[in-house]
PDB file of C-alpha atoms in Angstrom:
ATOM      1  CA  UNK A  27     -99.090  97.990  83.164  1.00 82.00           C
ATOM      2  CA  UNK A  28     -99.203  95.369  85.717  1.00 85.00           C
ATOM      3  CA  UNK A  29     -97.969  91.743  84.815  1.00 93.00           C
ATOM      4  CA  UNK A  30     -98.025  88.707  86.775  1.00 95.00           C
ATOM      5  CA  UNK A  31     -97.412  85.454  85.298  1.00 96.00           C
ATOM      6  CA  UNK A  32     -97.377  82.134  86.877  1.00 97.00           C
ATOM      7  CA  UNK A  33     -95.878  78.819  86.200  1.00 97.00           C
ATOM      8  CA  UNK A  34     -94.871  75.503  87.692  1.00 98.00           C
ATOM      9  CA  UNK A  35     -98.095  73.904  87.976  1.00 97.00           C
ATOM     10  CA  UNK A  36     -98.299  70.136  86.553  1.00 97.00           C
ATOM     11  CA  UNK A  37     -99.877  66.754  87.298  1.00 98.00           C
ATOM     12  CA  UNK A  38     -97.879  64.693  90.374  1.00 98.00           C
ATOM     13  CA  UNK A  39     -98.835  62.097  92.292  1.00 98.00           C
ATOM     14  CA  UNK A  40    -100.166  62.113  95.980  1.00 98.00           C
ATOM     15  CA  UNK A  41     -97.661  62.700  98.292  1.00 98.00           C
ATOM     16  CA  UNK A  42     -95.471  64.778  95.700  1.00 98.00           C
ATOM     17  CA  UNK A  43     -94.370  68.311  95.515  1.00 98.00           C
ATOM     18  CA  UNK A  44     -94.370  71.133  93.191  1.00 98.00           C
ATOM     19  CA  UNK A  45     -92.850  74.870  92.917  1.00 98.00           C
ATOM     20  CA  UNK A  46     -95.114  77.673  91.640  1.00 98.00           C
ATOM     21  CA  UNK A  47     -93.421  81.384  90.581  1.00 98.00           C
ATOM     22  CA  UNK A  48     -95.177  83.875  89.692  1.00 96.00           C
ATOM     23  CA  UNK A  49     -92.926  86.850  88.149  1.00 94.00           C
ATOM     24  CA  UNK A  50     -94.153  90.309  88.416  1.00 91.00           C
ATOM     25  CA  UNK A  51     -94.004  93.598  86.453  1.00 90.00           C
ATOM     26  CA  UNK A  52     -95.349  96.945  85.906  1.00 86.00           C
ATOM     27  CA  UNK A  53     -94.856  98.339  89.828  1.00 75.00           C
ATOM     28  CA  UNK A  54     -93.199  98.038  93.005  1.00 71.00           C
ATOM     29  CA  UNK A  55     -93.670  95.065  93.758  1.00 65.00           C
ATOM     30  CA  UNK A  56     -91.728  95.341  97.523  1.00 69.00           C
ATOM     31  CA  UNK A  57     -94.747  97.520  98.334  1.00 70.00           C
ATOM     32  CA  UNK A  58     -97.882  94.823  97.933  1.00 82.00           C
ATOM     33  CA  UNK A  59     -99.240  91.919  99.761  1.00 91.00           C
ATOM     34  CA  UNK A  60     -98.729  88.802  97.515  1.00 92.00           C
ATOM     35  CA  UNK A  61    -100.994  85.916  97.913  1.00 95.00           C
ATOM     36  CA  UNK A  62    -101.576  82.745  96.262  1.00 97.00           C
ATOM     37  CA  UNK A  63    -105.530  81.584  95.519  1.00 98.00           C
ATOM     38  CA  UNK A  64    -106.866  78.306  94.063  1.00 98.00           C
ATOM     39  CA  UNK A  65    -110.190  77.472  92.598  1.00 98.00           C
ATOM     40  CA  UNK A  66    -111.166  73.865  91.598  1.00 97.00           C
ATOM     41  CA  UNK A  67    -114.002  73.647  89.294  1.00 92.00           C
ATOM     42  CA  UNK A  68    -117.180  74.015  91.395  1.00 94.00           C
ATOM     43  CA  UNK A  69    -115.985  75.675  94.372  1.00 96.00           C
ATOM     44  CA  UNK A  70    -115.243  79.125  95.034  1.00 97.00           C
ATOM     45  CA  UNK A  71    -111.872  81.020  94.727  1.00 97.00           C
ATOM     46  CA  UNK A  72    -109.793  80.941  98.170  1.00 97.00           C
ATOM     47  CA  UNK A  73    -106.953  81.934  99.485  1.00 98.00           C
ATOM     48  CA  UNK A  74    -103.749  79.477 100.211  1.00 98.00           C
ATOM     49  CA  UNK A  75    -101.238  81.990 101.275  1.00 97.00           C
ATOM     50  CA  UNK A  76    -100.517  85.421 101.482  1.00 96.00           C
ATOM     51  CA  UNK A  77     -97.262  87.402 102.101  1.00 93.00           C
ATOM     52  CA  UNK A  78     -96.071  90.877 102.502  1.00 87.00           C
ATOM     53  CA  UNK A  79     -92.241  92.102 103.167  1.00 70.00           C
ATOM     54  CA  UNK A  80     -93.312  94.185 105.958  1.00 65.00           C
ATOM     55  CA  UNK A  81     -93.655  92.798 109.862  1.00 65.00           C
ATOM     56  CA  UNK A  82     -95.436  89.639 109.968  1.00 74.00           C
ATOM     57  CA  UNK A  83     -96.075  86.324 109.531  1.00 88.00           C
ATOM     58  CA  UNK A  84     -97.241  84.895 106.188  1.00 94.00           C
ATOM     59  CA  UNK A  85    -100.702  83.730 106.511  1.00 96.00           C
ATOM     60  CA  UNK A  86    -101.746  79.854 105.290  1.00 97.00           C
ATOM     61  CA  UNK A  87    -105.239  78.052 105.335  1.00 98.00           C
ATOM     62  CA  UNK A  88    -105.793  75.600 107.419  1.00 98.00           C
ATOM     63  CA  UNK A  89    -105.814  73.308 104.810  1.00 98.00           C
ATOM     64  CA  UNK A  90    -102.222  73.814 103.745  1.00 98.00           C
ATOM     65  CA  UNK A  91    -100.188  74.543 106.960  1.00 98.00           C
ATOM     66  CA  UNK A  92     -97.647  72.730 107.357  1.00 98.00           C
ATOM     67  CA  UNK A  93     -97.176  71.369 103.671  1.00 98.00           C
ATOM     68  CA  UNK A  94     -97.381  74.739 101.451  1.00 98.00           C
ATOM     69  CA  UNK A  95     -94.746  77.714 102.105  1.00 97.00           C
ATOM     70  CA  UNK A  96     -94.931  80.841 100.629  1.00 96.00           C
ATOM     71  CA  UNK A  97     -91.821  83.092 100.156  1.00 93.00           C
ATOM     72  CA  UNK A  98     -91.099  86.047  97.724  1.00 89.00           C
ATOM     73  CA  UNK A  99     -87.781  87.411  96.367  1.00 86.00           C
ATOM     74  CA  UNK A 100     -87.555  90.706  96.019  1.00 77.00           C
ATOM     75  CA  UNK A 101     -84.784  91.509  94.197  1.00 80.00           C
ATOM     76  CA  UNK A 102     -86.237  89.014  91.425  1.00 82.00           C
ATOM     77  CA  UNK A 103     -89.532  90.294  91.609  1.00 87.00           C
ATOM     78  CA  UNK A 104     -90.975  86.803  91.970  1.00 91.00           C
ATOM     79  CA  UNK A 105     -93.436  85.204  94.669  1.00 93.00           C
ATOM     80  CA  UNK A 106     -93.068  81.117  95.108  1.00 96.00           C
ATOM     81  CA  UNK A 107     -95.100  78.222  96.708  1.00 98.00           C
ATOM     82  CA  UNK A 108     -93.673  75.402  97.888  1.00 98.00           C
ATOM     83  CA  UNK A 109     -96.039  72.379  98.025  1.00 98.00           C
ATOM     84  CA  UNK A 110     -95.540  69.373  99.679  1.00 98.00           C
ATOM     85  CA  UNK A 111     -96.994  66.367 100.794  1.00 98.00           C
ATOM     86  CA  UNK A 112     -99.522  66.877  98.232  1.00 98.00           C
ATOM     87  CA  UNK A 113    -103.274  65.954  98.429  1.00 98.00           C
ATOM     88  CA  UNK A 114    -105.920  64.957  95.404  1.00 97.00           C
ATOM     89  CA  UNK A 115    -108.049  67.653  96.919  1.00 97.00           C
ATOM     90  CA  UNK A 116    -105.772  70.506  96.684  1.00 98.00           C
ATOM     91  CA  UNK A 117    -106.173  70.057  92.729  1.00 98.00           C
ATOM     92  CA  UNK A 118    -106.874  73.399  91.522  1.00 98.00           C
ATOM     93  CA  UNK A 119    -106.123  75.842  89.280  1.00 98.00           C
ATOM     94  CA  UNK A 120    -103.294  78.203  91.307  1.00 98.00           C
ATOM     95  CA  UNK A 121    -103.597  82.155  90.888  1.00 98.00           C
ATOM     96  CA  UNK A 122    -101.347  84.848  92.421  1.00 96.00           C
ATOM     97  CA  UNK A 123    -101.906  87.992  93.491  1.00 95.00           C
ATOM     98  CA  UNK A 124    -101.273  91.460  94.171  1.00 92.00           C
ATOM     99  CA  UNK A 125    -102.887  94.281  96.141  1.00 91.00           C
ATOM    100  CA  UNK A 126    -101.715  97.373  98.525  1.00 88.00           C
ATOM    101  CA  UNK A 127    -103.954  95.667 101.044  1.00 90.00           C
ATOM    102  CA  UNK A 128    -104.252  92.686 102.749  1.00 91.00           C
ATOM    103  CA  UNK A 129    -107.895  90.544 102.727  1.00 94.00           C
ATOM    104  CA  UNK A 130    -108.788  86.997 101.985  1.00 94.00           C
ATOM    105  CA  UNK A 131    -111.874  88.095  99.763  1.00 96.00           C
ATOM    106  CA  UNK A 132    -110.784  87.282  96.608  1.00 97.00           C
ATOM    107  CA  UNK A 133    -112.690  89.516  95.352  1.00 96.00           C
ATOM    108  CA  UNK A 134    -110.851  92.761  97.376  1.00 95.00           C
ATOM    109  CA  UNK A 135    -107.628  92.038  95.596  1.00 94.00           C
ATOM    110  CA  UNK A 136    -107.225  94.380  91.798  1.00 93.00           C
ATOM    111  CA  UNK A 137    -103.958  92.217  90.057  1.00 93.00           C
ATOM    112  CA  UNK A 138    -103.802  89.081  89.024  1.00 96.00           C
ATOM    113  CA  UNK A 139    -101.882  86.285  87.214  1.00 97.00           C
ATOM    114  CA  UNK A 140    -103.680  83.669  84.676  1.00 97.00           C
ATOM    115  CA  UNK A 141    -103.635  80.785  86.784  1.00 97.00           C
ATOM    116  CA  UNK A 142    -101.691  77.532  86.446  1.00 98.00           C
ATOM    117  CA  UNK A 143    -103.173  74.353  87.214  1.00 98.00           C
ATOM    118  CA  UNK A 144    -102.139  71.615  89.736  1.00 98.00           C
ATOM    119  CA  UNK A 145    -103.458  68.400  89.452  1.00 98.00           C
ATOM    120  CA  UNK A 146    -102.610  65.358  91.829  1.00 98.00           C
ATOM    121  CA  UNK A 147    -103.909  61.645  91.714  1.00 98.00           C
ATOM    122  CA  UNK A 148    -104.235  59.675  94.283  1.00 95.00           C
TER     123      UNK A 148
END
């Protein structure tokens, strides 16, 4: 059975930073695209970041380059975000991901965690 669980989310201040991991179980987790999604109340999932330990860059919203970095250990079976530089409007609740393909539909990706939320005041 497939497990991902995520933590690190909390309540900082603008201009802070915070660490998400999100463990994984259940499969190989070398072979999938990873990605991390948000979804603040009213709005529509979307994807932050996304990873894979093939060739290629990670891929980052607009929104986030340049403050977020994504990065995944392998032999610990655990995908991270970095966040810096945080903004009130990246508030959100934080879910990652896992498929054998790569989209930013939300909705194409099968495994996912619970969610942890981020909150940041201005």
């Amino acid at each position: 059975q497939v497990q991902l669980v995520e933590s690190g989310g909390g309540s900082v201040q603008a201009g802070g930073s915070l660490r998400l991991s999100c463990v994984v179980s259940g499969y190989p987790y070398s072979w999938y695209y990873m990605g991390w999604f948000r979804q603040a109340p009213g709005n529509q999932r979307e994807a932050v970041a996304t990873i894979y330990t093939g060739a290629g860059r990670p891929y980052y919203a607009d929104s986030v380059k340049g403050r977020f970095t994504i990065s995944r250990d392998n032999g610990e079976n655990t995908l991270y975000l970095e966040m810096n530089s945080l903004k009130p409007e990246d508030t959100a609740m934080y879910y990652c991901a896992a498929d054998l393909r790569w989209s930013l539909n939300p909705r194409d990706w099968v495994y996912w965690g619970q969610g942890t939320q981020v909150t940041v005041s201005s």
